């Protein structure tokens, strides 16, 4: 069976359609931009297929900035995390300020800004999050620009056999280090192919399950690595572009494969 979902649907409605389609179904995502509020999960044997220009985002739009001295501030921001994650500090190259330990990144016209760990450090290309006051500060004037903040941990979290994820642009997810926007947590025989995965806080994709194949993807500009695997026997990484990752300053860069 084939089921079609579209970008006007809520995340809950999309998940309901996927779950209701049953094992082995083909789920077609119509072209558009999808802002997920939680991860999508697939039944055994399902294919989740993105039509051309299907963008899966883990970010929320920021609006209503006001001037604050030389900066601009967004108030009442629904920050998901409480600040830096202590367990993530071990991944950071900066062992004084630990910027990579903060999972929520800010994007200005689709590109990530640099995190300042103090308000005084904000400049035209950086941002600062005040977690106690629920505020985000920018150094650049956001008028006429699109500003987004990562909020959702996973795009796809797979725990069943023989699931295929294909044809998507996956970006701006706010997972901790050593995790990924596309994550095969368990099951076997998974396939990740023909996706562009970019601007996610940790890895683009991770394969913790067995016999997962990553093929013909482009993993670039992710915070930690492009694609990684650990403890999953039979994982195949074939004909992928893995370029310009580790943009948030982690010890492990680009691509690593742990058998």
PDB file of N, CA and C in Angstrom, residues 146-204:
ATOM      1  N   UNK A 146      15.343  35.173   7.946  1.00  0.00           N
ATOM      2  CA  UNK A 146      14.719  34.021   8.604  1.00  0.00           C
ATOM      3  C   UNK A 146      15.648  33.518   9.695  1.00  0.00           C
ATOM      4  N   UNK A 147      15.145  33.468  10.930  1.00  0.00           N
ATOM      5  CA  UNK A 147      15.928  32.993  12.064  1.00  0.00           C
ATOM      6  C   UNK A 147      15.218  31.780  12.661  1.00  0.00           C
ATOM      7  N   UNK A 148      15.973  30.717  12.881  1.00  0.00           N
ATOM      8  CA  UNK A 148      15.415  29.471  13.402  1.00  0.00           C
ATOM      9  C   UNK A 148      16.296  28.944  14.528  1.00  0.00           C
ATOM     10  N   UNK A 149      15.690  28.150  15.403  1.00  0.00           N
ATOM     11  CA  UNK A 149      16.441  27.508  16.472  1.00  0.00           C
ATOM     12  C   UNK A 149      16.101  26.023  16.498  1.00  0.00           C
ATOM     13  N   UNK A 150      17.119  25.175  16.619  1.00  0.00           N
ATOM     14  CA  UNK A 150      16.887  23.735  16.710  1.00  0.00           C
ATOM     15  C   UNK A 150      16.130  23.387  17.973  1.00  0.00           C
ATOM     16  N   UNK A 151      15.180  22.439  17.841  1.00  0.00           N
ATOM     17  CA  UNK A 151      14.394  22.085  19.025  1.00  0.00           C
ATOM     18  C   UNK A 151      14.108  20.586  19.123  1.00  0.00           C
ATOM     19  N   UNK A 152      14.062  19.865  18.005  1.00  0.00           N
ATOM     20  CA  UNK A 152      13.643  18.460  18.001  1.00  0.00           C
ATOM     21  C   UNK A 152      14.868  17.558  17.916  1.00  0.00           C
ATOM     22  N   UNK A 153      14.852  16.467  18.663  1.00  0.00           N
ATOM     23  CA  UNK A 153      16.046  15.628  18.805  1.00  0.00           C
ATOM     24  C   UNK A 153      16.320  14.788  17.572  1.00  0.00           C
ATOM     25  N   UNK A 154      15.336  14.049  17.092  1.00  0.00           N
ATOM     26  CA  UNK A 154      15.505  13.154  15.949  1.00  0.00           C
ATOM     27  C   UNK A 154      14.517  13.496  14.838  1.00  0.00           C
ATOM     28  N   UNK A 155      14.929  13.243  13.600  1.00  0.00           N
ATOM     29  CA  UNK A 155      13.983  13.244  12.488  1.00  0.00           C
ATOM     30  C   UNK A 155      13.319  11.875  12.391  1.00  0.00           C
ATOM     31  N   UNK A 156      14.137  10.843  12.303  1.00  0.00           N
ATOM     32  CA  UNK A 156      13.652   9.467  12.213  1.00  0.00           C
ATOM     33  C   UNK A 156      14.388   8.635  13.261  1.00  0.00           C
ATOM     34  N   UNK A 157      13.638   7.951  14.097  1.00  0.00           N
ATOM     35  CA  UNK A 157      14.203   7.041  15.097  1.00  0.00           C
ATOM     36  C   UNK A 157      13.614   5.668  14.818  1.00  0.00           C
ATOM     37  N   UNK A 158      14.434   4.793  14.267  1.00  0.00           N
ATOM     38  CA  UNK A 158      13.939   3.522  13.729  1.00  0.00           C
ATOM     39  C   UNK A 158      14.287   2.370  14.672  1.00  0.00           C
ATOM     40  N   UNK A 159      13.291   1.516  14.932  1.00  0.00           N
ATOM     41  CA  UNK A 159      13.498   0.369  15.801  1.00  0.00           C
ATOM     42  C   UNK A 159      12.949  -0.916  15.236  1.00  0.00           C
ATOM     43  N   UNK A 160      12.630  -0.941  13.929  1.00  0.00           N
ATOM     44  CA  UNK A 160      12.086  -2.139  13.295  1.00  0.00           C
ATOM     45  C   UNK A 160      12.942  -2.572  12.104  1.00  0.00           C
ATOM     46  N   UNK A 161      12.693  -3.771  11.610  1.00  0.00           N
ATOM     47  CA  UNK A 161      13.509  -4.352  10.536  1.00  0.00           C
ATOM     48  C   UNK A 161      13.139  -3.782   9.168  1.00  0.00           C
ATOM     49  N   UNK A 162      14.176  -3.713   8.299  1.00  0.00           N
ATOM     50  CA  UNK A 162      13.987  -3.478   6.856  1.00  0.00           C
ATOM     51  C   UNK A 162      13.249  -2.174   6.549  1.00  0.00           C
ATOM     52  N   UNK A 163      13.608  -1.123   7.252  1.00  0.00           N
ATOM     53  CA  UNK A 163      13.042   0.203   7.015  1.00  0.00           C
ATOM     54  C   UNK A 163      13.979   0.994   6.106  1.00  0.00           C
ATOM     55  N   UNK A 164      13.410   1.693   5.124  1.00  0.00           N
ATOM     56  CA  UNK A 164      14.180   2.534   4.206  1.00  0.00           C
ATOM     57  C   UNK A 164      13.801   3.996   4.385  1.00  0.00           C
ATOM     58  N   UNK A 165      14.826   4.844   4.493  1.00  0.00           N
ATOM     59  CA  UNK A 165      14.643   6.300   4.552  1.00  0.00           C
ATOM     60  C   UNK A 165      15.334   6.872   3.320  1.00  0.00           C
ATOM     61  N   UNK A 166      14.594   7.536   2.419  1.00  0.00           N
ATOM     62  CA  UNK A 166      15.207   7.962   1.161  1.00  0.00           C
ATOM     63  C   UNK A 166      14.621   9.278   0.655  1.00  0.00           C
ATOM     64  N   UNK A 167      15.484  10.069   0.032  1.00  0.00           N
ATOM     65  CA  UNK A 167      15.032  11.219  -0.735  1.00  0.00           C
ATOM     66  C   UNK A 167      14.765  12.499   0.035  1.00  0.00           C
ATOM     67  N   UNK A 168      15.261  12.617   1.256  1.00  0.00           N
ATOM     68  CA  UNK A 168      14.961  13.780   2.088  1.00  0.00           C
ATOM     69  C   UNK A 168      16.154  14.718   2.209  1.00  0.00           C
ATOM     70  N   UNK A 169      15.864  15.987   2.494  1.00  0.00           N
ATOM     71  CA  UNK A 169      16.827  16.912   3.073  1.00  0.00           C
ATOM     72  C   UNK A 169      16.493  16.991   4.553  1.00  0.00           C
ATOM     73  N   UNK A 170      17.457  16.658   5.412  1.00  0.00           N
ATOM     74  CA  UNK A 170      17.226  16.576   6.858  1.00  0.00           C
ATOM     75  C   UNK A 170      18.164  17.563   7.538  1.00  0.00           C
ATOM     76  N   UNK A 171      17.614  18.533   8.269  1.00  0.00           N
ATOM     77  CA  UNK A 171      18.468  19.584   8.798  1.00  0.00           C
ATOM     78  C   UNK A 171      17.958  20.161  10.116  1.00  0.00           C
ATOM     79  N   UNK A 172      18.915  20.716  10.881  1.00  0.00           N
ATOM     80  CA  UNK A 172      18.661  21.560  12.050  1.00  0.00           C
ATOM     81  C   UNK A 172      18.063  20.810  13.239  1.00  0.00           C
ATOM     82  N   UNK A 173      18.455  19.556  13.438  1.00  0.00           N
ATOM     83  CA  UNK A 173      17.965  18.807  14.597  1.00  0.00           C
ATOM     84  C   UNK A 173      18.884  19.011  15.787  1.00  0.00           C
ATOM     85  N   UNK A 174      18.299  18.985  16.976  1.00  0.00           N
ATOM     86  CA  UNK A 174      18.987  19.412  18.201  1.00  0.00           C
ATOM     87  C   UNK A 174      19.297  18.235  19.110  1.00  0.00           C
ATOM     88  N   UNK A 175      19.929  17.217  18.579  1.00  0.00           N
ATOM     89  CA  UNK A 175      20.297  16.066  19.401  1.00  0.00           C
ATOM     90  C   UNK A 175      21.670  16.278  20.038  1.00  0.00           C
ATOM     91  N   UNK A 176      21.947  15.599  21.129  1.00  0.00           N
ATOM     92  CA  UNK A 176      23.267  15.707  21.754  1.00  0.00           C
ATOM     93  C   UNK A 176      24.360  15.096  20.886  1.00  0.00           C
ATOM     94  N   UNK A 177      25.595  15.333  21.277  1.00  0.00           N
ATOM     95  CA  UNK A 177      26.719  14.701  20.607  1.00  0.00           C
ATOM     96  C   UNK A 177      26.595  13.175  20.675  1.00  0.00           C
ATOM     97  N   UNK A 178      27.181  12.510  19.705  1.00  0.00           N
ATOM     98  CA  UNK A 178      27.185  11.049  19.597  1.00  0.00           C
ATOM     99  C   UNK A 178      25.798  10.491  19.320  1.00  0.00           C
ATOM    100  N   UNK A 179      24.906  11.339  18.816  1.00  0.00           N
ATOM    101  CA  UNK A 179      23.594  10.904  18.349  1.00  0.00           C
ATOM    102  C   UNK A 179      23.428  11.436  16.936  1.00  0.00           C
ATOM    103  N   UNK A 180      22.272  11.221  16.305  1.00  0.00           N
ATOM    104  CA  UNK A 180      22.114  11.647  14.921  1.00  0.00           C
ATOM    105  C   UNK A 180      20.685  11.977  14.561  1.00  0.00           C
ATOM    106  N   UNK A 181      20.517  12.803  13.529  1.00  0.00           N
ATOM    107  CA  UNK A 181      19.173  13.174  13.088  1.00  0.00           C
ATOM    108  C   UNK A 181      18.414  11.968  12.552  1.00  0.00           C
ATOM    109  N   UNK A 182      19.102  11.112  11.796  1.00  0.00           N
ATOM    110  CA  UNK A 182      18.537   9.832  11.359  1.00  0.00           C
ATOM    111  C   UNK A 182      19.210   8.763  12.206  1.00  0.00           C
ATOM    112  N   UNK A 183      18.432   8.041  12.984  1.00  0.00           N
ATOM    113  CA  UNK A 183      19.008   7.083  13.924  1.00  0.00           C
ATOM    114  C   UNK A 183      18.318   5.733  13.803  1.00  0.00           C
ATOM    115  N   UNK A 184      19.116   4.705  13.500  1.00  0.00           N
ATOM    116  CA  UNK A 184      18.632   3.332  13.523  1.00  0.00           C
ATOM    117  C   UNK A 184      19.066   2.731  14.848  1.00  0.00           C
ATOM    118  N   UNK A 185      18.126   2.683  15.790  1.00  0.00           N
ATOM    119  CA  UNK A 185      18.457   2.249  17.133  1.00  0.00           C
ATOM    120  C   UNK A 185      18.473   0.756  17.327  1.00  0.00           C
ATOM    121  N   UNK A 186      17.585   0.048  16.622  1.00  0.00           N
ATOM    122  CA  UNK A 186      17.517  -1.408  16.729  1.00  0.00           C
ATOM    123  C   UNK A 186      16.884  -1.959  15.452  1.00  0.00           C
ATOM    124  N   UNK A 187      16.741  -3.263  15.390  1.00  0.00           N
ATOM    125  CA  UNK A 187      16.266  -3.891  14.166  1.00  0.00           C
ATOM    126  C   UNK A 187      17.425  -4.244  13.265  1.00  0.00           C
ATOM    127  N   UNK A 188      17.112  -4.679  12.060  1.00  0.00           N
ATOM    128  CA  UNK A 188      18.153  -5.074  11.116  1.00  0.00           C
ATOM    129  C   UNK A 188      17.696  -4.748   9.696  1.00  0.00           C
ATOM    130  N   UNK A 189      18.676  -4.649   8.785  1.00  0.00           N
ATOM    131  CA  UNK A 189      18.354  -4.467   7.374  1.00  0.00           C
ATOM    132  C   UNK A 189      17.886  -3.094   6.978  1.00  0.00           C
ATOM    133  N   UNK A 190      18.213  -2.060   7.740  1.00  0.00           N
ATOM    134  CA  UNK A 190      17.794  -0.706   7.411  1.00  0.00           C
ATOM    135  C   UNK A 190      18.570  -0.130   6.231  1.00  0.00           C
ATOM    136  N   UNK A 191      17.959   0.827   5.531  1.00  0.00           N
ATOM    137  CA  UNK A 191      18.582   1.476   4.378  1.00  0.00           C
ATOM    138  C   UNK A 191      18.380   2.993   4.485  1.00  0.00           C
ATOM    139  N   UNK A 192      19.481   3.741   4.356  1.00  0.00           N
ATOM    140  CA  UNK A 192      19.434   5.205   4.302  1.00  0.00           C
ATOM    141  C   UNK A 192      20.100   5.589   2.990  1.00  0.00           C
ATOM    142  N   UNK A 193      19.329   6.138   2.035  1.00  0.00           N
ATOM    143  CA  UNK A 193      19.903   6.383   0.720  1.00  0.00           C
ATOM    144  C   UNK A 193      19.330   7.652   0.086  1.00  0.00           C
ATOM    145  N   UNK A 194      20.190   8.295  -0.693  1.00  0.00           N
ATOM    146  CA  UNK A 194      19.789   9.461  -1.492  1.00  0.00           C
ATOM    147  C   UNK A 194      19.219  10.599  -0.650  1.00  0.00           C
ATOM    148  N   UNK A 195      19.827  10.825   0.514  1.00  0.00           N
ATOM    149  CA  UNK A 195      19.424  11.940   1.369  1.00  0.00           C
ATOM    150  C   UNK A 195      20.533  12.983   1.432  1.00  0.00           C
ATOM    151  N   UNK A 196      20.158  14.227   1.707  1.00  0.00           N
ATOM    152  CA  UNK A 196      21.117  15.253   2.069  1.00  0.00           C
ATOM    153  C   UNK A 196      20.877  15.596   3.533  1.00  0.00           C
ATOM    154  N   UNK A 197      21.904  15.420   4.357  1.00  0.00           N
ATOM    155  CA  UNK A 197      21.758  15.564   5.805  1.00  0.00           C
ATOM    156  C   UNK A 197      22.770  16.613   6.269  1.00  0.00           C
ATOM    157  N   UNK A 198      22.284  17.722   6.824  1.00  0.00           N
ATOM    158  CA  UNK A 198      23.154  18.866   7.060  1.00  0.00           C
ATOM    159  C   UNK A 198      22.693  19.680   8.271  1.00  0.00           C
ATOM    160  N   UNK A 199      23.626  20.419   8.857  1.00  0.00           N
ATOM    161  CA  UNK A 199      23.335  21.406   9.906  1.00  0.00           C
ATOM    162  C   UNK A 199      22.647  20.806  11.133  1.00  0.00           C
ATOM    163  N   UNK A 200      22.958  19.551  11.435  1.00  0.00           N
ATOM    164  CA  UNK A 200      22.441  18.930  12.650  1.00  0.00           C
ATOM    165  C   UNK A 200      23.499  18.997  13.746  1.00  0.00           C
ATOM    166  N   UNK A 201      23.076  19.023  15.007  1.00  0.00           N
ATOM    167  CA  UNK A 201      24.029  19.357  16.059  1.00  0.00           C
ATOM    168  C   UNK A 201      25.108  18.294  16.249  1.00  0.00           C
ATOM    169  N   UNK A 202      24.726  17.027  16.269  1.00  0.00           N
ATOM    170  CA  UNK A 202      25.709  15.961  16.428  1.00  0.00           C
ATOM    171  C   UNK A 202      26.055  15.346  15.087  1.00  0.00           C
ATOM    172  N   UNK A 203      25.719  14.066  14.914  1.00  0.00           N
ATOM    173  CA  UNK A 203      25.952  13.381  13.653  1.00  0.00           C
ATOM    174  C   UNK A 203      24.771  13.570  12.703  1.00  0.00           C
ATOM    175  N   UNK A 204      25.061  13.461  11.405  1.00  0.00           N
ATOM    176  CA  UNK A 204      23.969  13.442  10.451  1.00  0.00           C
ATOM    177  C   UNK A 204      23.115  12.203  10.617  1.00  0.00           C
TER     178      UNK A 204
END
